[in-house]
Tab-separated table of C-alpha atoms and ligand atoms in Angstrom:
chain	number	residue	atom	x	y	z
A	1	UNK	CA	-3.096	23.330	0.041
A	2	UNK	CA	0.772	23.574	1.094
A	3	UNK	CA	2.886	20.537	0.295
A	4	UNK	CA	6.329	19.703	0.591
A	5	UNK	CA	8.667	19.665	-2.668
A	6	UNK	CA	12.482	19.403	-2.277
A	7	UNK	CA	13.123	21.508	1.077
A	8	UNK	CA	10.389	24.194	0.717
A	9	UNK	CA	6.576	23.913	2.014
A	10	UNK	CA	5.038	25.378	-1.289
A	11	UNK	CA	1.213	25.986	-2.537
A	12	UNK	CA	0.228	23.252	-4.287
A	13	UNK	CA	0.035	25.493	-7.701
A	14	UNK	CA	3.968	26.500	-7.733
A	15	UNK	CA	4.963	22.476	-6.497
A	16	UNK	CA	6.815	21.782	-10.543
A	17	UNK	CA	9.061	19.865	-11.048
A	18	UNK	CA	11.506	19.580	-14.524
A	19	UNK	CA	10.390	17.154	-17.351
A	20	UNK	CA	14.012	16.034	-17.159
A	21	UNK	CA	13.566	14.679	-13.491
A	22	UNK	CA	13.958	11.002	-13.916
A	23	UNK	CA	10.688	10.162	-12.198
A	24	UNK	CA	8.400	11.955	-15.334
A	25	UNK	CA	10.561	10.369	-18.057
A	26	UNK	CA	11.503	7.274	-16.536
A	27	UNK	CA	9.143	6.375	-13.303
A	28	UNK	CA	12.520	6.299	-11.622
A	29	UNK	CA	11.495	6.702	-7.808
A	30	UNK	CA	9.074	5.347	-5.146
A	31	UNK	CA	6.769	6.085	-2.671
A	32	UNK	CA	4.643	5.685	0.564
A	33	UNK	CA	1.066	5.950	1.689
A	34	UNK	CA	0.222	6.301	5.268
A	35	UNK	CA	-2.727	7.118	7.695
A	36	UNK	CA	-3.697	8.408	11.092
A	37	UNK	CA	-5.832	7.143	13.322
A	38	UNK	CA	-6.537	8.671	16.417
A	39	UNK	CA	-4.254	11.573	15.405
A	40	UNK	CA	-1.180	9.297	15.703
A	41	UNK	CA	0.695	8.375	12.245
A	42	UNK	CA	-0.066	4.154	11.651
A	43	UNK	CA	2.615	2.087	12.148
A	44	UNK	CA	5.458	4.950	11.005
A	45	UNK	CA	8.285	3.176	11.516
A	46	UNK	CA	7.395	0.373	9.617
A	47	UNK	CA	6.354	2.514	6.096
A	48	UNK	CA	9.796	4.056	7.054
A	49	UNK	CA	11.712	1.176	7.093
A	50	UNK	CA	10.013	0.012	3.606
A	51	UNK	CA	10.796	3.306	1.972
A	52	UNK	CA	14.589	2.562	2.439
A	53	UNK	CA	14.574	-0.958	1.701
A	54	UNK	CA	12.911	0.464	-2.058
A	55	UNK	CA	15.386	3.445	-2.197
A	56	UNK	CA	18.047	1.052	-1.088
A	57	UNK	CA	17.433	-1.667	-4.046
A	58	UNK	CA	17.114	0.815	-6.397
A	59	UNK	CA	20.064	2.638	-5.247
A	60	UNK	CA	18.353	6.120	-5.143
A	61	UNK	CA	20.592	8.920	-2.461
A	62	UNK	CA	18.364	9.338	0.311
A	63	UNK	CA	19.140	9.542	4.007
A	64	UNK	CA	16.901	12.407	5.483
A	65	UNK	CA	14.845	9.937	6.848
A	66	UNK	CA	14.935	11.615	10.551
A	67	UNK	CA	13.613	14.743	8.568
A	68	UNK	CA	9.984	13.124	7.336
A	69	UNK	CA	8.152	12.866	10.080
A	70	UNK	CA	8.645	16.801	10.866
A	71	UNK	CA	7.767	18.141	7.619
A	72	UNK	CA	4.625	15.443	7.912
A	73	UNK	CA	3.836	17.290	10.830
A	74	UNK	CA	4.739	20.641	9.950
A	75	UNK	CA	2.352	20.088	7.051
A	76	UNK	CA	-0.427	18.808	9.684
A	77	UNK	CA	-0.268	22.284	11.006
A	78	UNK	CA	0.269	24.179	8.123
A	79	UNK	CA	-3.002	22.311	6.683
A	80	UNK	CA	-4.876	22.545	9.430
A	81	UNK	CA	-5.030	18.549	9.497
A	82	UNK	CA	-3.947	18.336	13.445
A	83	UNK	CA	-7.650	17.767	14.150
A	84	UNK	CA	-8.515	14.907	11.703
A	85	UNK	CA	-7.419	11.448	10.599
A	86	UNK	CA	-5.458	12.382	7.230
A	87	UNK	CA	-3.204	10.568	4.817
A	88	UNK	CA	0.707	11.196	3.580
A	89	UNK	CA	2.056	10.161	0.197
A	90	UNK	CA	5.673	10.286	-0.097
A	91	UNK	CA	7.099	10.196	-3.217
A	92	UNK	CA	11.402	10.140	-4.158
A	93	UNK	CA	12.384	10.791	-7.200
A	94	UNK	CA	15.913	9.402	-8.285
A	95	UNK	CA	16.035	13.526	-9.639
A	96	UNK	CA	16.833	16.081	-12.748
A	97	UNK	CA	19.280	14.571	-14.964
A	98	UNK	CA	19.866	15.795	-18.387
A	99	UNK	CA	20.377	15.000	-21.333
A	100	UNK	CA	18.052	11.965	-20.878
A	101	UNK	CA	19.486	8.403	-20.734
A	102	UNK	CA	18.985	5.343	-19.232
A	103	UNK	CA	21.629	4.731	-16.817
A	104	UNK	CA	21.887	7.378	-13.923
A	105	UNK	CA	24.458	9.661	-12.498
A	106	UNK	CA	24.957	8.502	-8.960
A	107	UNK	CA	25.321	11.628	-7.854
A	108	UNK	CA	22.570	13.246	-8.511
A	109	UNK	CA	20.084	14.982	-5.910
A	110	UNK	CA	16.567	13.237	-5.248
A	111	UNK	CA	13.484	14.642	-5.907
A	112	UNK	CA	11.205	14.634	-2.160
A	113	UNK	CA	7.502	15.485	-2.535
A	114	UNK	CA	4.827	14.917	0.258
A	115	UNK	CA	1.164	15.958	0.519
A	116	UNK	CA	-1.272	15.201	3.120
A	117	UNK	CA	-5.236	14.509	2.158
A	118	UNK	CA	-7.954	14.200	4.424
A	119	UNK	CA	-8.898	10.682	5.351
A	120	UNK	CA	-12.195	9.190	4.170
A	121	UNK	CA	-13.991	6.820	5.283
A	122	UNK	CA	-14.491	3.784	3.435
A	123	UNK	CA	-16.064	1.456	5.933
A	124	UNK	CA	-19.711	2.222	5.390
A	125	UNK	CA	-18.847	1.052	1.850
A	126	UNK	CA	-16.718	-1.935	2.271
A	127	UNK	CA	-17.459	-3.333	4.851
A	128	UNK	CA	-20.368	-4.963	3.181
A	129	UNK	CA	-18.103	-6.999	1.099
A	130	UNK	CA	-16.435	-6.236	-2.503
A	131	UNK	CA	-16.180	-7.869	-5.651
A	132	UNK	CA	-12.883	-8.811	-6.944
A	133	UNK	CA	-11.517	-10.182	-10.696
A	134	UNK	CA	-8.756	-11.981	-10.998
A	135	UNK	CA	-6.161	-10.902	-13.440
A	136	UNK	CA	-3.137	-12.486	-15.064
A	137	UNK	CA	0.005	-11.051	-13.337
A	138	UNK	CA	1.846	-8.219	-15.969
A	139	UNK	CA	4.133	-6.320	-13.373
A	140	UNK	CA	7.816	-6.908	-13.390
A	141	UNK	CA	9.339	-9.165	-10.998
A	142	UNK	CA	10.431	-6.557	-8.017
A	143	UNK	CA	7.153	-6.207	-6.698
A	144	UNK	CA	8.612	-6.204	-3.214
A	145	UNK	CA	9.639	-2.244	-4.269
A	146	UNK	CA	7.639	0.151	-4.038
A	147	UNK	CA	7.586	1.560	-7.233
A	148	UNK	CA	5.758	4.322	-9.157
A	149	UNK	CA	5.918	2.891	-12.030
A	150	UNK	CA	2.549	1.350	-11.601
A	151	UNK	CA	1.369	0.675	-15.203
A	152	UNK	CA	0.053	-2.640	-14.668
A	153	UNK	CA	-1.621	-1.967	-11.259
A	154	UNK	CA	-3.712	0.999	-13.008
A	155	UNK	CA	-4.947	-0.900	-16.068
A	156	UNK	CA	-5.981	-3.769	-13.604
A	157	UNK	CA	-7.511	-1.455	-11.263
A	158	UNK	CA	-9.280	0.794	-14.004
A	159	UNK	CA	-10.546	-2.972	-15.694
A	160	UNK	CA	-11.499	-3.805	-12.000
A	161	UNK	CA	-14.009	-0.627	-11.549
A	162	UNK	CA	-15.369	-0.898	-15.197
A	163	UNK	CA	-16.104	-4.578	-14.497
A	164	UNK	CA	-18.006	-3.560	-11.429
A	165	UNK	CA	-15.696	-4.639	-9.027
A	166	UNK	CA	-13.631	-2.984	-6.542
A	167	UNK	CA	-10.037	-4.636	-7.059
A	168	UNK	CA	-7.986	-6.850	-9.630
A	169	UNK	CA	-6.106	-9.373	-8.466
A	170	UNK	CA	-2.664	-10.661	-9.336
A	171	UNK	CA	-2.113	-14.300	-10.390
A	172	UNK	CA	0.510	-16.110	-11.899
A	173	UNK	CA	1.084	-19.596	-13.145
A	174	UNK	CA	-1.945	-20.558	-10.899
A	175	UNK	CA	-0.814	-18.561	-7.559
A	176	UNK	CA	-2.655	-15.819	-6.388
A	177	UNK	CA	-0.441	-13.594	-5.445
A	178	UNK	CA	-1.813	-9.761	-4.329
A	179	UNK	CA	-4.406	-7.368	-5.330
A	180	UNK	CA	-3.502	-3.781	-7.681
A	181	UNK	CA	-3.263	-2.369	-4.202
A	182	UNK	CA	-4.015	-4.391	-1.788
A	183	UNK	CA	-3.065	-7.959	-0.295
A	184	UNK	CA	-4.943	-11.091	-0.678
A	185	UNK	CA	-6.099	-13.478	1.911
A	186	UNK	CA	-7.900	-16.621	2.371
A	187	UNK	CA	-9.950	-18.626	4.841
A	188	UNK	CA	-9.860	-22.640	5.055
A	189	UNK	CA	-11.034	-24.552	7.886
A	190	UNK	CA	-10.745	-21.404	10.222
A	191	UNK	CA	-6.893	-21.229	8.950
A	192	UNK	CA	-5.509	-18.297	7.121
A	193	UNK	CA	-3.786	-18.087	4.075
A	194	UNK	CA	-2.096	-15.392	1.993
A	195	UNK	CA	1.116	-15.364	-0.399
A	196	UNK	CA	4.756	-15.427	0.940
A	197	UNK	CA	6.967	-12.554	1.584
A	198	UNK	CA	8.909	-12.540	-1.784
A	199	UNK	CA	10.054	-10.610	-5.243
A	200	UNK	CA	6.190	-11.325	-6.018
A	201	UNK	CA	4.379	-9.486	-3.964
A	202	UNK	CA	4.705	-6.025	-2.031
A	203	UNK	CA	5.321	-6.479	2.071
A	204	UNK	CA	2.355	-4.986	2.852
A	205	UNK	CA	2.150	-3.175	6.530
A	206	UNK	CA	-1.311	-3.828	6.993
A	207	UNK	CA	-0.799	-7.672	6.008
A	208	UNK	CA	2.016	-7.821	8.734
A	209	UNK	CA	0.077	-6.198	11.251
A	210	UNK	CA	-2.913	-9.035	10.473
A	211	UNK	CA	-0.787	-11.833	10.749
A	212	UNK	CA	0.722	-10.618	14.552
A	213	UNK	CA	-2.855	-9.834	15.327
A	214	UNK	CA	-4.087	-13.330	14.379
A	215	UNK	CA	-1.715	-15.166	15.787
A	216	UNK	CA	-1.591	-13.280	19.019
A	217	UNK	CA	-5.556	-14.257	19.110
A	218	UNK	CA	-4.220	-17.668	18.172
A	219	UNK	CA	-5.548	-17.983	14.555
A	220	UNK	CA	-3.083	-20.057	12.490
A	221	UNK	CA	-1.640	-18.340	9.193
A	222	UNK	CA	0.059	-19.979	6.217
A	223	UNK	CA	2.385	-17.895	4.217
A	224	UNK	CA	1.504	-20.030	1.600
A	225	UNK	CA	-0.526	-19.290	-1.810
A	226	UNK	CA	-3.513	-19.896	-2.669
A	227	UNK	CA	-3.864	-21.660	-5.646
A	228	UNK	CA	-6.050	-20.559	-8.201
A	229	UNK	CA	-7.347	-24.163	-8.992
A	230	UNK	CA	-7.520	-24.660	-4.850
A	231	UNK	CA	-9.754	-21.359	-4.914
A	232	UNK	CA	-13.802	-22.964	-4.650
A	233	UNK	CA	-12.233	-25.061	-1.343
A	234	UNK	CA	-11.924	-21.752	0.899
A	235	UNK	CA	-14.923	-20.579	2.278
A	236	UNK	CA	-13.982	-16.833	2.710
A	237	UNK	CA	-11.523	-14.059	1.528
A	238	UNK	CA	-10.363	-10.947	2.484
A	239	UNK	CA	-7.929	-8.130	1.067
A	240	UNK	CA	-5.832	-5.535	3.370
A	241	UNK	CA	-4.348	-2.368	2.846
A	242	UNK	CA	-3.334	1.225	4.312
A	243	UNK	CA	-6.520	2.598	2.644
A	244	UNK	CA	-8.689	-0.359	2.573
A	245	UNK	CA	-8.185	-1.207	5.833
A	246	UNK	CA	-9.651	-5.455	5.879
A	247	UNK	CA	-12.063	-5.562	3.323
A	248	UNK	CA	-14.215	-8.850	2.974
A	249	UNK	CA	-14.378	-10.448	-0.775
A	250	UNK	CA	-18.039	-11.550	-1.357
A	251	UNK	CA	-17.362	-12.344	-5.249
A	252	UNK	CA	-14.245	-13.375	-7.598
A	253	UNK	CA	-15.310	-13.252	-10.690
A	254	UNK	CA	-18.934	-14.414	-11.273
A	255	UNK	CA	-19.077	-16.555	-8.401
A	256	UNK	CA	-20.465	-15.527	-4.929
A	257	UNK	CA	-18.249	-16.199	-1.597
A	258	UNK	CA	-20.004	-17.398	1.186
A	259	UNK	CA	-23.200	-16.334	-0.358
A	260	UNK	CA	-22.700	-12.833	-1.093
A	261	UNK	CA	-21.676	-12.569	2.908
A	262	UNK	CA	-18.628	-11.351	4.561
A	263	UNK	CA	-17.078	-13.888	6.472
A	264	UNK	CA	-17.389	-14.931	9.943
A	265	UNK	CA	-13.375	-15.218	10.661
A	266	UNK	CA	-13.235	-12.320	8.328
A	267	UNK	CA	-15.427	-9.984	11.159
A	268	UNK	CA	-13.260	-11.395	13.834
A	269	UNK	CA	-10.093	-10.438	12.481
A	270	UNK	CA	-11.351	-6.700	11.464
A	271	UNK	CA	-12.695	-6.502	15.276
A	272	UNK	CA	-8.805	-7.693	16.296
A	273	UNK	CA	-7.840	-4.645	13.908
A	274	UNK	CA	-9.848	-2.052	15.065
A	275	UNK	CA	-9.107	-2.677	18.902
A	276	UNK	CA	-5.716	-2.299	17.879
A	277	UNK	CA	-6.213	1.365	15.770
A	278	UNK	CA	-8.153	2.360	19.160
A	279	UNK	CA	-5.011	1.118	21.467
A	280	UNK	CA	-2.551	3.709	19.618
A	281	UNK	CA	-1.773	6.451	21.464
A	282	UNK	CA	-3.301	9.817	20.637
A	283	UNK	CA	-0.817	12.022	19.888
A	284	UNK	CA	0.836	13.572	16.490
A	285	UNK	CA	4.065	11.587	16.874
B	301	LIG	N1	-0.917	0.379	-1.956
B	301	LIG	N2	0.091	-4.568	-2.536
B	301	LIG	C1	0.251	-3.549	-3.388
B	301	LIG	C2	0.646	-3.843	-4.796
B	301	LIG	C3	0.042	-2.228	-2.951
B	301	LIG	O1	0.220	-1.197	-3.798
B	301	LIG	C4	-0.352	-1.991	-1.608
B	301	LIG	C5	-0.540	-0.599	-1.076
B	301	LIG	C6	-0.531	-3.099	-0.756
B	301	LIG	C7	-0.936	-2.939	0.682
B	301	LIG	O2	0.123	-2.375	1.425
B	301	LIG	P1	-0.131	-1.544	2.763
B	301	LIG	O3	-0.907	-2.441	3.696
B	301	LIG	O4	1.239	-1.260	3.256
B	301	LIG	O5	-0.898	-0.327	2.377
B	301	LIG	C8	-0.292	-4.371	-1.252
B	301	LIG	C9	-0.951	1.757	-1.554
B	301	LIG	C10	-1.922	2.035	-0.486
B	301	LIG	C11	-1.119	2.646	-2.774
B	301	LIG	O6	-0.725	2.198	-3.855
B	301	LIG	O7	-1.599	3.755	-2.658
């Protein structure tokens, strides 16, 4: 496997980076995750434009941005992933600084790394419906950043899985707010609901690209929580992401959703998604 660290395409085994880089003693940095489908990279522009509004509030020097999508597909070809649906983490580093201390040099050089895995495909699985717990909020309070520093969201995740469900999610002085790694989304009375845009939650591109698809089908959405004590009054629930694509909620906590069932609205608005993956064009651009 070839991947991309700082300006050279590399084997995977000599990709090392220093233990004073600010990202392994700090979590200083961000990243991306993005998909294919049909051989075209989903909704580019928009991961793009997140991954400067995190480098941009934390202040980290990056401006190659015209630059990623040719070593993405440089490393399509190199990989031999032109052919399949694959996946690209970017990760930036604010860099090597040393000695360590808290407060950085602002000129310091960032630290790029990008791999590309093959896509799986999760549908078989989730489609059926997942369990979900819900879990007291611990992050701190940029969540709208795209941060690796991710303690929180792996406890909750790891707690999730050992509990026997697929995702924990975030709430916080009763609002639910978003999933480990996903966003969160209600039904009532053939409405949708899911948490505002804010320092709380993470802009999620697959949660923008659900609202424009539901309300270009005419489905109304709230940007408004859901409150935890409000929860037994919707009748279904979905989460969204790059990975998870819509997945329906069948169970929060110990209490079945709509019977165990994934929702009806629920299957509509996955239909509305999929037509849209199939209308991208099919090209490696
Ligand atoms: N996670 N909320 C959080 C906290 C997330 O980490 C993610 C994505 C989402 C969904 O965002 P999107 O639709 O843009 O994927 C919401 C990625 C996939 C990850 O951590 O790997």
């Amino acid at each position: 496997m070839i991947v991309f660290l700082n300006d050279k395409f590399v084997p995977l085994e000599k990709a090392k980076v220093s233990v004073f880089d600010r990202g392994f003693l700090f979590a200083d940095g961000v990243y991306e995750f993005i998909r294919t489908y049909n051989n075209k990279l989903f909704e580019f522009e928009a991961h793009i434009n997140r991954l400067k509004y995190s480098l941009n509030e934390l202040k980290i020097n990056f401006n190659d941005f015209d630059k990623i999508k040719d070593i993405i597909l440089k490393l399509a070809v190199i990989n031999n992933f032109t052919e399949k649906e694959f996946e690209v983490y970017i990760q930036i580093t604010r860099g090597y600084q040393f000695p360590r201390k808290h407060n950085f040099n602002e000129d310091i050089n960032p630290t790029v790394f990008i791999f590309l895995n093959e896509s799986e495909n999760l549908r078989d699985k989730l489609n059926k419906g997942v369990k979900v717990i819900l879990e007291e909020d611990k992050r701190w309070n940029r969540c709208d950043i795209k941060s690796i520093s991710l303690i929180p969201a792996v406890l909750a995740k790891t707690k999730a899985l050992k509990s026997s469900a697929f995702e924990s999610i975030f709430t916080k002085d009763n609002k639910i707010l978003e999933g480990s790694h996903t966003n969160f989304f209600g039904v009532y009375k053939n409405e949708v609901y899911t948490a505002p845009l804010s320092n709380l939650i993470l802009s999620g591109i697959t949660r923008k690209v659900v609202i424009k698809l539901c309300r270009a089908n005419n489905i109304k959405v709230n940007e408004e929580y859901i409150k935890l004590d409000e929860l037994n009054f919707f009748e279904e629930f979905f989460i969204t992401g790059t990975k998870t694509e819509i997945t329906p909620v069948v169970q929060i906590n110990d209490k079945l959703v709509n019977n165990g069932m994934p929702g009806k609205l629920t299957s509509i608005i996955q239909k509305y998604f999929y037509d849209y993956i199939n209308s991208q064009r099919n090209s490696l651009t």
